[in-house]
mmCIF file of C-alpha atoms and ligand atoms in Angstrom:
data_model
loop_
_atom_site.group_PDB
_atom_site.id
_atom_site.type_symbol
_atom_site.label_atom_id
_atom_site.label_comp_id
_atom_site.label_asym_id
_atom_site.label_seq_id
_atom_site.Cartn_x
_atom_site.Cartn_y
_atom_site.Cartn_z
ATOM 1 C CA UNK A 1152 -50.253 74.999 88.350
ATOM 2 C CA UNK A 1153 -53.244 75.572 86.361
ATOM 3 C CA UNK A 1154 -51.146 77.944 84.236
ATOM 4 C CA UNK A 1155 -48.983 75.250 83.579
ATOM 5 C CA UNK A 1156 -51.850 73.220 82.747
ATOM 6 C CA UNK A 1157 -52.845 75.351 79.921
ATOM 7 C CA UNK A 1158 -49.069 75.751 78.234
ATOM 8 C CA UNK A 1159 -49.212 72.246 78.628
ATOM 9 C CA UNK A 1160 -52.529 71.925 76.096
ATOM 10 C CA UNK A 1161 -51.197 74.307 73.683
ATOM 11 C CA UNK A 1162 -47.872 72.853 73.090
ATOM 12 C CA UNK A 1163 -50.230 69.236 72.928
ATOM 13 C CA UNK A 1164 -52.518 70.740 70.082
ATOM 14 C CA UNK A 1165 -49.787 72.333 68.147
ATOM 15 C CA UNK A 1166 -47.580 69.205 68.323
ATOM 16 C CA UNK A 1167 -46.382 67.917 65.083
ATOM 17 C CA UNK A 1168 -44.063 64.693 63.732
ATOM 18 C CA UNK A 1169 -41.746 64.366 60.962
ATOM 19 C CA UNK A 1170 -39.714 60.691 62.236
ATOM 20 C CA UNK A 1171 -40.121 58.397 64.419
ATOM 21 C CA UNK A 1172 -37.706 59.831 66.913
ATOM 22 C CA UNK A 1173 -39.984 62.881 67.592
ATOM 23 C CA UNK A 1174 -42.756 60.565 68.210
ATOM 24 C CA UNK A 1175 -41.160 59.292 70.890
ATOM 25 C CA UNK A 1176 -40.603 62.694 72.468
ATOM 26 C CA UNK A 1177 -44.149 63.288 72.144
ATOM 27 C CA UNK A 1178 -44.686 59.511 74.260
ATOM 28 C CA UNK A 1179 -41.712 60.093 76.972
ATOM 29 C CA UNK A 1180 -42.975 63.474 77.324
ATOM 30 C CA UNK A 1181 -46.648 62.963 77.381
ATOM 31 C CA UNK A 1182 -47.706 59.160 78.050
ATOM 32 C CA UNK A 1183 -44.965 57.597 79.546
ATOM 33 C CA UNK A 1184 -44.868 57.308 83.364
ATOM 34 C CA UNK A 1185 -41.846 59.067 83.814
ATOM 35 C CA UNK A 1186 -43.584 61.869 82.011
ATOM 36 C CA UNK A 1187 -44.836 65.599 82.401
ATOM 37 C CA UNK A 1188 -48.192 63.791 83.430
ATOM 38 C CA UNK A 1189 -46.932 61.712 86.718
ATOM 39 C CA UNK A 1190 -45.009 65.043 87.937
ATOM 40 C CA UNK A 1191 -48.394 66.712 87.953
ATOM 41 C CA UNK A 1192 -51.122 64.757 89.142
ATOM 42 C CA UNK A 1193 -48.352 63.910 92.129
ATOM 43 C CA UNK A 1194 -48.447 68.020 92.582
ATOM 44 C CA UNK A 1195 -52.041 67.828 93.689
ATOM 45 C CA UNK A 1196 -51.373 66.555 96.682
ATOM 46 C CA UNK A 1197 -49.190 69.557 97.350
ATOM 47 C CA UNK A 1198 -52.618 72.025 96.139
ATOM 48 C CA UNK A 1199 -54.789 73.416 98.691
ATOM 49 C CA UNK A 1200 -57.494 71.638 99.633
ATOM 50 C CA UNK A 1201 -60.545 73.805 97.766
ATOM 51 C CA UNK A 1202 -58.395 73.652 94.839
ATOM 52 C CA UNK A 1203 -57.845 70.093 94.654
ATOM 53 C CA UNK A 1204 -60.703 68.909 92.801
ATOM 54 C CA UNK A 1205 -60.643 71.288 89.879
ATOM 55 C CA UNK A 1206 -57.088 70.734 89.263
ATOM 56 C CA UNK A 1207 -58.023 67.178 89.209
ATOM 57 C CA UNK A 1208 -60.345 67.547 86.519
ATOM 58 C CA UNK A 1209 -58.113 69.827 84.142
ATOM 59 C CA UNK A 1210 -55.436 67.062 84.450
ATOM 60 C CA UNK A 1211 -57.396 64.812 83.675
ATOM 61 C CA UNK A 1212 -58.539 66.237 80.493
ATOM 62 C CA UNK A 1213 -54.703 66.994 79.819
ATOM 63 C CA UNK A 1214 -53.787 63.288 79.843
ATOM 64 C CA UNK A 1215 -57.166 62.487 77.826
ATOM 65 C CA UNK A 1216 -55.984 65.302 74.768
ATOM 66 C CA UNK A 1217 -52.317 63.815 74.790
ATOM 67 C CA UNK A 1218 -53.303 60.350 74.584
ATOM 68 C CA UNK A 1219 -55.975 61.226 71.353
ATOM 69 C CA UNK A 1220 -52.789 63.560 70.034
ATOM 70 C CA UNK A 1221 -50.524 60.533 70.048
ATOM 71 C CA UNK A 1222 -52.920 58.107 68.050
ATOM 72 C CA UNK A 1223 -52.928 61.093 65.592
ATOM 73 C CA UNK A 1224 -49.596 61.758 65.075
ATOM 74 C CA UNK A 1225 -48.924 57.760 64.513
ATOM 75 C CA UNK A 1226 -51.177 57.879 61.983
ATOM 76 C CA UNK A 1227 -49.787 61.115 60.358
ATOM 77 C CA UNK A 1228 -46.540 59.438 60.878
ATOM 78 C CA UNK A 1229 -47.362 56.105 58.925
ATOM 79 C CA UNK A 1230 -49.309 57.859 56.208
ATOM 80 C CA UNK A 1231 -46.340 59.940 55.074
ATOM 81 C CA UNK A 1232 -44.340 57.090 54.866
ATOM 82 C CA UNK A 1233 -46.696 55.651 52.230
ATOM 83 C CA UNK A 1234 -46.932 58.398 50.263
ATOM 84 C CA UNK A 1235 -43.857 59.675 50.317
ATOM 85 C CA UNK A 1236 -40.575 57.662 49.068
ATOM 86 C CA UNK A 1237 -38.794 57.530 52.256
ATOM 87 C CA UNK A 1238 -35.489 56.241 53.092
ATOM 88 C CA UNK A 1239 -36.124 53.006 52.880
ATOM 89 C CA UNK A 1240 -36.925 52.516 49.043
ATOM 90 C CA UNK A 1241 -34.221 51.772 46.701
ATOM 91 C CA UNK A 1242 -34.211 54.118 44.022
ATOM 92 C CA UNK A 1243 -32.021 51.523 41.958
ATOM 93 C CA UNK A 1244 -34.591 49.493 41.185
ATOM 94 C CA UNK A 1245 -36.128 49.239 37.459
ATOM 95 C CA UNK A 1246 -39.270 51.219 37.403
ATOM 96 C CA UNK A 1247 -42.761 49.105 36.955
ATOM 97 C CA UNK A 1248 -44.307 49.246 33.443
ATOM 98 C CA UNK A 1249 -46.708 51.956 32.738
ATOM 99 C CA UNK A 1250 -49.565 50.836 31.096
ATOM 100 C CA UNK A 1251 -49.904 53.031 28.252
ATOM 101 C CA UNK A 1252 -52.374 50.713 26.426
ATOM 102 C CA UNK A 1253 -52.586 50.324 22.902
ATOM 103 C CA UNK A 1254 -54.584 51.220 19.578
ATOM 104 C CA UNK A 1255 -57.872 49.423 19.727
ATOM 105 C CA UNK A 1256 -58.554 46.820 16.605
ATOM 106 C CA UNK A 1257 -61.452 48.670 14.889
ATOM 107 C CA UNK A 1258 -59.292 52.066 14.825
ATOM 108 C CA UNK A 1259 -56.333 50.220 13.932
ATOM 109 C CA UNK A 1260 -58.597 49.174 10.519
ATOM 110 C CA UNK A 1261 -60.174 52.372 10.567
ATOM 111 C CA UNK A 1262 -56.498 54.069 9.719
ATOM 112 C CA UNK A 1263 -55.614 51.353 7.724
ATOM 113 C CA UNK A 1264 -58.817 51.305 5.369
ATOM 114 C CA UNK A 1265 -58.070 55.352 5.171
ATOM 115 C CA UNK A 1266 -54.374 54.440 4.295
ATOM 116 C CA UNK A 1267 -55.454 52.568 1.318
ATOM 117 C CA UNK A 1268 -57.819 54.306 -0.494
ATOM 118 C CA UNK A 1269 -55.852 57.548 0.354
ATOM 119 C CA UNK A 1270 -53.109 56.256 -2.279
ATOM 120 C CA UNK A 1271 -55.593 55.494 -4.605
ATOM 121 C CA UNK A 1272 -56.312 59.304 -3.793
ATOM 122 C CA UNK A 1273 -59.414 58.952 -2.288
ATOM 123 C CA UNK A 1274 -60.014 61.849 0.184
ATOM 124 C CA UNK A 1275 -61.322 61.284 4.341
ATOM 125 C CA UNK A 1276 -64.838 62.464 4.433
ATOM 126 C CA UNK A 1277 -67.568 62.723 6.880
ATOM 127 C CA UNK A 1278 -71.328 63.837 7.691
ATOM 128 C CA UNK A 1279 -73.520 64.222 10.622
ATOM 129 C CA UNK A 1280 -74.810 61.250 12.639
ATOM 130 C CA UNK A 1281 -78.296 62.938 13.169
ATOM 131 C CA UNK A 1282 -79.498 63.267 9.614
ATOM 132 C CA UNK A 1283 -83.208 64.441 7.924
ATOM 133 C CA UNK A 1284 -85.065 62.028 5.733
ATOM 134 C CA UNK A 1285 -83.627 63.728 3.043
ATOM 135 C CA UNK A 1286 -80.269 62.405 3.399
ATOM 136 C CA UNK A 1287 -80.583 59.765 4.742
ATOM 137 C CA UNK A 1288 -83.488 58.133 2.751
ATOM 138 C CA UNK A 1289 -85.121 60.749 -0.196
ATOM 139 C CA UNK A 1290 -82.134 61.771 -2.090
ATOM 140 C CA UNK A 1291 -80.880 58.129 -2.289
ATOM 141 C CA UNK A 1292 -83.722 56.921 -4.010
ATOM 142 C CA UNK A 1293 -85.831 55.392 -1.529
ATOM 143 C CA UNK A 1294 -89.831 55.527 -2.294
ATOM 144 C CA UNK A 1295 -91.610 57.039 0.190
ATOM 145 C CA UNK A 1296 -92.627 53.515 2.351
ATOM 146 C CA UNK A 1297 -89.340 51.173 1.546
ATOM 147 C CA UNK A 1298 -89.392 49.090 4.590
ATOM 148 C CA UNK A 1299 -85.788 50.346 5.577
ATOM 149 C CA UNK A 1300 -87.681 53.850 7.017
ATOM 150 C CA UNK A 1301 -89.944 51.845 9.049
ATOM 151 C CA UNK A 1302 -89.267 52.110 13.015
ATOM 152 C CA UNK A 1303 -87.990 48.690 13.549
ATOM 153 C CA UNK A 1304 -84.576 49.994 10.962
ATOM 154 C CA UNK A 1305 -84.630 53.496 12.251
ATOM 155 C CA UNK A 1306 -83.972 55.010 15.540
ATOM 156 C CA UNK A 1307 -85.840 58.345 14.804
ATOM 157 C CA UNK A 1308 -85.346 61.393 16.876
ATOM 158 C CA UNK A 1309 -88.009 63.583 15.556
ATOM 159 C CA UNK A 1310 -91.165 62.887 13.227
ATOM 160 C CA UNK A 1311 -92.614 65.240 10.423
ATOM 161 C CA UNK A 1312 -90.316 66.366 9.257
ATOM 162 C CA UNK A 1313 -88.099 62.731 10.047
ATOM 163 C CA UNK A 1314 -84.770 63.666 11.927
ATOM 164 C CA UNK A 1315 -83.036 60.567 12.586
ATOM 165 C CA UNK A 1316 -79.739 58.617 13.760
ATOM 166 C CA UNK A 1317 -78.546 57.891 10.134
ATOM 167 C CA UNK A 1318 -78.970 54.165 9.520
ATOM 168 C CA UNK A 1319 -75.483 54.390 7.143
ATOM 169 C CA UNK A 1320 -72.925 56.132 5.786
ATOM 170 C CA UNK A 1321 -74.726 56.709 2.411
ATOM 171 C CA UNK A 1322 -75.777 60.255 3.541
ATOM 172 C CA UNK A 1323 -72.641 61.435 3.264
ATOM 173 C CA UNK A 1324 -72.698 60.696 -0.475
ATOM 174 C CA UNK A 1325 -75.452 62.982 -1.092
ATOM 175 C CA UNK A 1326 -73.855 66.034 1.259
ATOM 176 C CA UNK A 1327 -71.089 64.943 -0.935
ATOM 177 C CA UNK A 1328 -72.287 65.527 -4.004
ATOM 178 C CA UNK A 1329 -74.658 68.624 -3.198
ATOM 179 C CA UNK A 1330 -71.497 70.361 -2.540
ATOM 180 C CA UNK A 1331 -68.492 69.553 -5.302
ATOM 181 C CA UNK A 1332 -68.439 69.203 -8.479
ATOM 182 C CA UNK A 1333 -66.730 65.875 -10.408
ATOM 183 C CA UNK A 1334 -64.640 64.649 -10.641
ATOM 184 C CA UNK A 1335 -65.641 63.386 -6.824
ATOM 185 C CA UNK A 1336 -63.611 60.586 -4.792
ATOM 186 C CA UNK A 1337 -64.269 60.083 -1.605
ATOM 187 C CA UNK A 1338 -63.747 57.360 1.719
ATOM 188 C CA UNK A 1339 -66.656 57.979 4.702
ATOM 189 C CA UNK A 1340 -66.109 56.369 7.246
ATOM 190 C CA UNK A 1341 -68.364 57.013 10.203
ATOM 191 C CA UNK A 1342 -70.777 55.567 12.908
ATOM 192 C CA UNK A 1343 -73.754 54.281 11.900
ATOM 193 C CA UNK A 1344 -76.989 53.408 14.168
ATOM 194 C CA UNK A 1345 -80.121 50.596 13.787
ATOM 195 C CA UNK A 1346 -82.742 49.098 15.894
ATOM 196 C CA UNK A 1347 -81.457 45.732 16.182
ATOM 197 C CA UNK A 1348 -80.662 43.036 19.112
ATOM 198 C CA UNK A 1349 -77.458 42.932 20.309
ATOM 199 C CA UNK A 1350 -76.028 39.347 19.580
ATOM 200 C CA UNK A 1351 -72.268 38.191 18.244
ATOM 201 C CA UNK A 1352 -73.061 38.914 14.462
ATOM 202 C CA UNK A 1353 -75.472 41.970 14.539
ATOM 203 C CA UNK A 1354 -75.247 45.477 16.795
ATOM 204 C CA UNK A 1355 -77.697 48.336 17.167
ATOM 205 C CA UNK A 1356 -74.260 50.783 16.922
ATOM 206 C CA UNK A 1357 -71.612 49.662 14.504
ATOM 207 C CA UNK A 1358 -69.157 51.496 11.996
ATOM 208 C CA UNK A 1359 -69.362 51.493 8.188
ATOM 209 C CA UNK A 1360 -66.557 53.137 5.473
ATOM 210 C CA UNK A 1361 -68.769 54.513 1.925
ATOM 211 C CA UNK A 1362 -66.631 55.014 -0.890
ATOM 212 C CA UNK A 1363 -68.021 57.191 -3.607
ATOM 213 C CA UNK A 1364 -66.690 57.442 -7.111
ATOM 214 C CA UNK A 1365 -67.978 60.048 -9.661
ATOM 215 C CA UNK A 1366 -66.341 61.181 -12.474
ATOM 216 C CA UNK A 1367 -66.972 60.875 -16.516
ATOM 217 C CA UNK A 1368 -66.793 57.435 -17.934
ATOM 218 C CA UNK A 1369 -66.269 55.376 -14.788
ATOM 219 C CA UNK A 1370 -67.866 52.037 -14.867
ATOM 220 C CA UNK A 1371 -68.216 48.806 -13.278
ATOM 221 C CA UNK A 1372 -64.747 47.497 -13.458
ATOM 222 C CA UNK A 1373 -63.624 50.701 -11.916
ATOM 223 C CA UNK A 1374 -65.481 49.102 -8.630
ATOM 224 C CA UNK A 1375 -64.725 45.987 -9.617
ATOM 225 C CA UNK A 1376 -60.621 46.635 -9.461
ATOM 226 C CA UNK A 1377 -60.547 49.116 -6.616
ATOM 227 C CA UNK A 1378 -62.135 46.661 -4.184
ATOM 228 C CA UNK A 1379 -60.403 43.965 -5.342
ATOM 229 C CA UNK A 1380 -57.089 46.350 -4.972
ATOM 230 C CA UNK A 1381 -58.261 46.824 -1.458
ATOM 231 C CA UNK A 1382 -59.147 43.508 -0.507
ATOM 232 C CA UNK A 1383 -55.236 42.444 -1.513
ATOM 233 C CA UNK A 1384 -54.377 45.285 0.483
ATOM 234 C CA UNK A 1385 -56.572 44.920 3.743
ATOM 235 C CA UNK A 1386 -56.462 40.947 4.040
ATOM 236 C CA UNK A 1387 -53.962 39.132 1.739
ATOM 237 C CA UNK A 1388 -52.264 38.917 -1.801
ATOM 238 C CA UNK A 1389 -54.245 35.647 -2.320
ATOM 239 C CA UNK A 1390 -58.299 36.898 -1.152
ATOM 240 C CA UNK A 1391 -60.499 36.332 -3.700
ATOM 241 C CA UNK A 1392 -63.368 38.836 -4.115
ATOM 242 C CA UNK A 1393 -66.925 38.297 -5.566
ATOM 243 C CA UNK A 1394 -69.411 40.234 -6.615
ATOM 244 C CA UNK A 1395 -73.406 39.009 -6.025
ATOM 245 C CA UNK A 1396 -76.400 40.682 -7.825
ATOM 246 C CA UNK A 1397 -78.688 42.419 -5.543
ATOM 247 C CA UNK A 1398 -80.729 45.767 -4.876
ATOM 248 C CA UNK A 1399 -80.015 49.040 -3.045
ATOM 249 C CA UNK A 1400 -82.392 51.728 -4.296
ATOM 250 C CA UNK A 1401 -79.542 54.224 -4.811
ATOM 251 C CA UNK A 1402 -77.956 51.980 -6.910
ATOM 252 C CA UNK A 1403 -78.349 50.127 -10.729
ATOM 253 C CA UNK A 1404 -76.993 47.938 -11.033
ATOM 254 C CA UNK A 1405 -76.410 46.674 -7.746
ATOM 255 C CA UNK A 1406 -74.161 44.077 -6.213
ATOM 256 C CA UNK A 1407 -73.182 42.641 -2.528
ATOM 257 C CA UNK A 1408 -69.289 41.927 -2.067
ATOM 258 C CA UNK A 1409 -68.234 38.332 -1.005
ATOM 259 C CA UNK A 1410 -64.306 37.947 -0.362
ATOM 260 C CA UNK A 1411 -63.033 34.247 0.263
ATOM 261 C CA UNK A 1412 -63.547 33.264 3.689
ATOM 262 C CA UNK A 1413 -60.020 33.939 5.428
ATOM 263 C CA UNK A 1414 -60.596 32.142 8.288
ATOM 264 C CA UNK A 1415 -61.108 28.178 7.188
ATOM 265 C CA UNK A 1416 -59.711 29.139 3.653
ATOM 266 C CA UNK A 1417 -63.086 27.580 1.974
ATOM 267 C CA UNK A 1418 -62.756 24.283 3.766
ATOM 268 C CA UNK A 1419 -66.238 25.737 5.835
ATOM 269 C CA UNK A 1420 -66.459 27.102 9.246
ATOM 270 C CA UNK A 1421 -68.853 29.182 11.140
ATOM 271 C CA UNK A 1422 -68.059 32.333 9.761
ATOM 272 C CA UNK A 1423 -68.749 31.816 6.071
ATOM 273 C CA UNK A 1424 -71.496 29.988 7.431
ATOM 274 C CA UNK A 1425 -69.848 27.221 5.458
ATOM 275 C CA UNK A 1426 -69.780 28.941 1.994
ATOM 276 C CA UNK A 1427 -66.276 29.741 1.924
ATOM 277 C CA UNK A 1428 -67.531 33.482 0.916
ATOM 278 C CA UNK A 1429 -67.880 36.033 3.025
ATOM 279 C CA UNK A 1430 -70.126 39.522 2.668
ATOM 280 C CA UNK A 1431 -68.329 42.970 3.285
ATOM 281 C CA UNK A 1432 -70.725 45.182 2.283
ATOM 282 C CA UNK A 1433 -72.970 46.408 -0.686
ATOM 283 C CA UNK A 1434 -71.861 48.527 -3.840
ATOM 284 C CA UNK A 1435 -72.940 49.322 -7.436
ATOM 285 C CA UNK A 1436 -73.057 52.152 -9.720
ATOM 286 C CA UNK A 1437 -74.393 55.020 -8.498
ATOM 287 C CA UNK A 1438 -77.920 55.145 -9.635
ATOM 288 C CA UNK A 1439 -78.834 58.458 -12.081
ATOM 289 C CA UNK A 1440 -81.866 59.641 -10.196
ATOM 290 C CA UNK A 1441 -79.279 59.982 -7.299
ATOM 291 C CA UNK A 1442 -77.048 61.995 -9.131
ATOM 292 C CA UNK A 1443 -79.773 64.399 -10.404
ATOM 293 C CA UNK A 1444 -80.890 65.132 -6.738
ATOM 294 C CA UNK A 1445 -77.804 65.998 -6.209
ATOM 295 C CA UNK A 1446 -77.395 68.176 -9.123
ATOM 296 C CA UNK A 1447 -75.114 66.033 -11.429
ATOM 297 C CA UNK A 1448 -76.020 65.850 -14.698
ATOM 298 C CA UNK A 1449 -75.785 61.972 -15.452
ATOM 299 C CA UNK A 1450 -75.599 62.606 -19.147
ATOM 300 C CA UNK A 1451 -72.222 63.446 -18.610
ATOM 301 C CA UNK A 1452 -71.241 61.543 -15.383
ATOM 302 C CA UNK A 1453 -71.445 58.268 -14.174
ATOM 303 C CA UNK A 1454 -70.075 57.064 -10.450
ATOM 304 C CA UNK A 1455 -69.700 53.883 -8.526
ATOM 305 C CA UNK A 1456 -70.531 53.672 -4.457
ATOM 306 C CA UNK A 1457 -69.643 51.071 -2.080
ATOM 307 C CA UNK A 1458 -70.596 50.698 1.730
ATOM 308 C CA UNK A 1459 -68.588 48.409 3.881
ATOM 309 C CA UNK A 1460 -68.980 47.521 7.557
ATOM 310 C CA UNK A 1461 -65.634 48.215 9.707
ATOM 311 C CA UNK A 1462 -66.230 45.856 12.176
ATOM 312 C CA UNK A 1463 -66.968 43.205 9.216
ATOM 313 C CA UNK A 1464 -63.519 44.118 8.082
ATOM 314 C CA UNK A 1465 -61.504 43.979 11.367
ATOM 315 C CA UNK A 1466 -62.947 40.766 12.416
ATOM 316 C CA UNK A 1467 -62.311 39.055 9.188
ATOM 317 C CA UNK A 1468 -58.640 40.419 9.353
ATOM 318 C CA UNK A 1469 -57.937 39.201 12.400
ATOM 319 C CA UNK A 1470 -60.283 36.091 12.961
ATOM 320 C CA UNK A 1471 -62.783 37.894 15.793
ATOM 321 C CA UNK A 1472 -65.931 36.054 15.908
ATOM 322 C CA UNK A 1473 -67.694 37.649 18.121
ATOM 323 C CA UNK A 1474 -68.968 41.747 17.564
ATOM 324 C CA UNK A 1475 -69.440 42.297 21.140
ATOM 325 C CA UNK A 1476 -65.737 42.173 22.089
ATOM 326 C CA UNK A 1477 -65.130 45.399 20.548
ATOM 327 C CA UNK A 1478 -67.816 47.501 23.040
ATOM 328 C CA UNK A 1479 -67.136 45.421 26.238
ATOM 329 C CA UNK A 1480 -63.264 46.386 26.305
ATOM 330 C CA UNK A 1481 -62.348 43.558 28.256
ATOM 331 C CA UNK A 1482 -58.166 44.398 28.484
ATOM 332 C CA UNK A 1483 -57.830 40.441 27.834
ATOM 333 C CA UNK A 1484 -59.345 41.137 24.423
ATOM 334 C CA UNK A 1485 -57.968 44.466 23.556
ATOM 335 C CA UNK A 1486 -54.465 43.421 24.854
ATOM 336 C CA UNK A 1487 -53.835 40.784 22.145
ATOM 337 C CA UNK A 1488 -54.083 43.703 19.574
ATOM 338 C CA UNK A 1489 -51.189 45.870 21.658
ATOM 339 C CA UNK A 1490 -48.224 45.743 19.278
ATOM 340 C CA UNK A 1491 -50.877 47.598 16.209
ATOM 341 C CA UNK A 1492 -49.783 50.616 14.938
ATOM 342 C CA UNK A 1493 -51.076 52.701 12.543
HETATM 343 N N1 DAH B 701 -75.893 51.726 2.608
HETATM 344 C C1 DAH B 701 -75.954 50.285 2.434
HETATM 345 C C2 DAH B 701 -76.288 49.634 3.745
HETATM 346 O O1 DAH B 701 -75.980 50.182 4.769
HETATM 347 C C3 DAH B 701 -74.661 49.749 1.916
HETATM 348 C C4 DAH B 701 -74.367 50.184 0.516
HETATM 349 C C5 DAH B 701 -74.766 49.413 -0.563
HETATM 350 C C6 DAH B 701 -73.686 51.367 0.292
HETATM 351 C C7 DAH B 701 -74.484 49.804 -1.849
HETATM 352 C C8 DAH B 701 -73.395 51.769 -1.016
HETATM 353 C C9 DAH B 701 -73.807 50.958 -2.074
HETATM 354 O O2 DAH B 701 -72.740 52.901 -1.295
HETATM 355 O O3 DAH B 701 -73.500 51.375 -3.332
HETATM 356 O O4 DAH B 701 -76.815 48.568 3.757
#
């Protein structure tokens, strides 16, 4: 009987389900009463004596494996039915959307910006986001303490000599112009990195697009006309663009771009801060120091630069006032912008 016994416990261990129906072989066989199990523990009685008490205990293990072994094979039983598409589904049903997702906004303008200028044959340019004082700061003109090198601009990785995130896409004008020869015309767009609070209008990570411009006799209506192309282009046929005075070292003379606030159409709101204007970005021609660092001669060429922000761009195109939205993809948010393509 004890033989038996152990047959029994290796057909138990090596018992395996595919339905329902063999399940229930495994119960009438093992559990039920009018199972394998009643038949034996009836035998004992039959056992001699001394030999009682040990077959006692071996059955009693038996019945102990069989019932564990059941609750295993249910639950082998009911997850292969999940995962598996059994008979039950019906395969004539339409499938569930996949969720493929769609282009976010600030690549959407990032193609689009590229797609303009590129007909206006401006070629896609770009430079390293860990730049050297040279690039980022020297060649463009800066004097050696402008406040924009101080710490609380610049997130700088290394100190004498500087190595730092580049605070714009300007440096790519210089490694630009170090390397070809006019005429030179050029779209960088690129990350860009300060030490600034995060708040709806202002980010310590943001994107900016440089456009560069050298060749002979190019002057300020060259700028002039190619942003205002743009700005037709980007927003509407009916922007208006304007230009402000202002200063950039690398630049003389220098100007900030307004374009007509899109959003309340001049009547005011809290995006032109009530103005009806709003800034884009900074531009001017290229100033000649520059261009002799980089090994121009500006007796012969002149060039015009411009530095947009991205997400400046995007929000004004399609009325986001908040910066934020773009980092904390919130599907909400991004969803709205699903049907872009570039
Ligand atoms: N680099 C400037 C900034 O980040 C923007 C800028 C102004 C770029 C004038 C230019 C320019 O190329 O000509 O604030």
């Amino acid at each position: 009987m004890l033989d038996q016994v152990d047959i029994l416990k290796e057909e138990i261990k090596n018992y395996q389900v595919n339905n329902e129906q063999e399940l229930e072989a495994f119960r009438l066989k093992f559990i039920s009463r009018k199972g394998v199990m009643t038949q034996l523990f009836e035998g004992i009685k039959e056992a001699p004596a001394e030999k009682r008490k040990e077959l006692g205990k071996s059955l009693n293990e038996l019945k102990n494996e069989a019932q564990v072994k059941f609750k295993v094979l249910i639950s082998a039983l009911k997850l292969s039915s999940q995962t598996s598409t059994g008979d039950l589904k019906d395969l004539t049903l339409p499938p569930g959307g996949i969720g493929i997702g769609g282009i976010h906004p600030l690549s959407a303008t990032w193609e689009r910006i590229i797609e303009i200028f590129g007909r206006l044959g401006f070629n896609v340019s770009e430079g390293p986001e860990i730049e050297d004082d040279w690039h980022n700061f020297t060649a463009l003109n800066f004097p050696p303490n402008h406040p924009a090198r101080e710490m609380q601009d610049t997130f700088f990785i290394e100190k004498d000599p500087d190595i730092a995130l580049r605070t714009h896409t300007s440096n790519v004008q210089i490694r630009i112009m170090e390397n070809q020869k006019p005429p030179i015309r050029t779209l960088s767009p690129g990350r860009v990195f300060r030490n600034e609070a995060i708040s709806a209008r202002a980010h310590c990570i943001f994107h900016q697009y440089e456009i560069l411009y050298v060749d002979e006799n190019v002057g300020f209506v060259d700028l002039k006309q190619t942003l205002y192309h743009f700005a037709r282009e980007m927003f509407s046929k009916d922007v208006k663009i304007r230009f402000r005075p202002s200063y950039f070292p690398f630049t003389e003379p220098s100007a900030e771009i307004d374009i007509s606030c899109l959003i309340c159409h001049g009547k005011g709101c809290n995006i032109c801060k009530y103005t009806g204007w709003v800034e884009i970005g900074g531009s001017g021609m290229v100033d000649p120091n520059v261009l002799e660092n980089c090994g121009i001669d500006s007796q012969k060429y002149t060039g015009y630069a411009a530095g947009l922000g991205i997400e400046r761009t995007c929000m004004l195109k399609y009325g986001i006032n908040d910066l934020r939205l773009f980092t904390q993809n919130d599907v909400r948010f991004l969803r709205q912008f699903s049907s872009l393509g570039f």
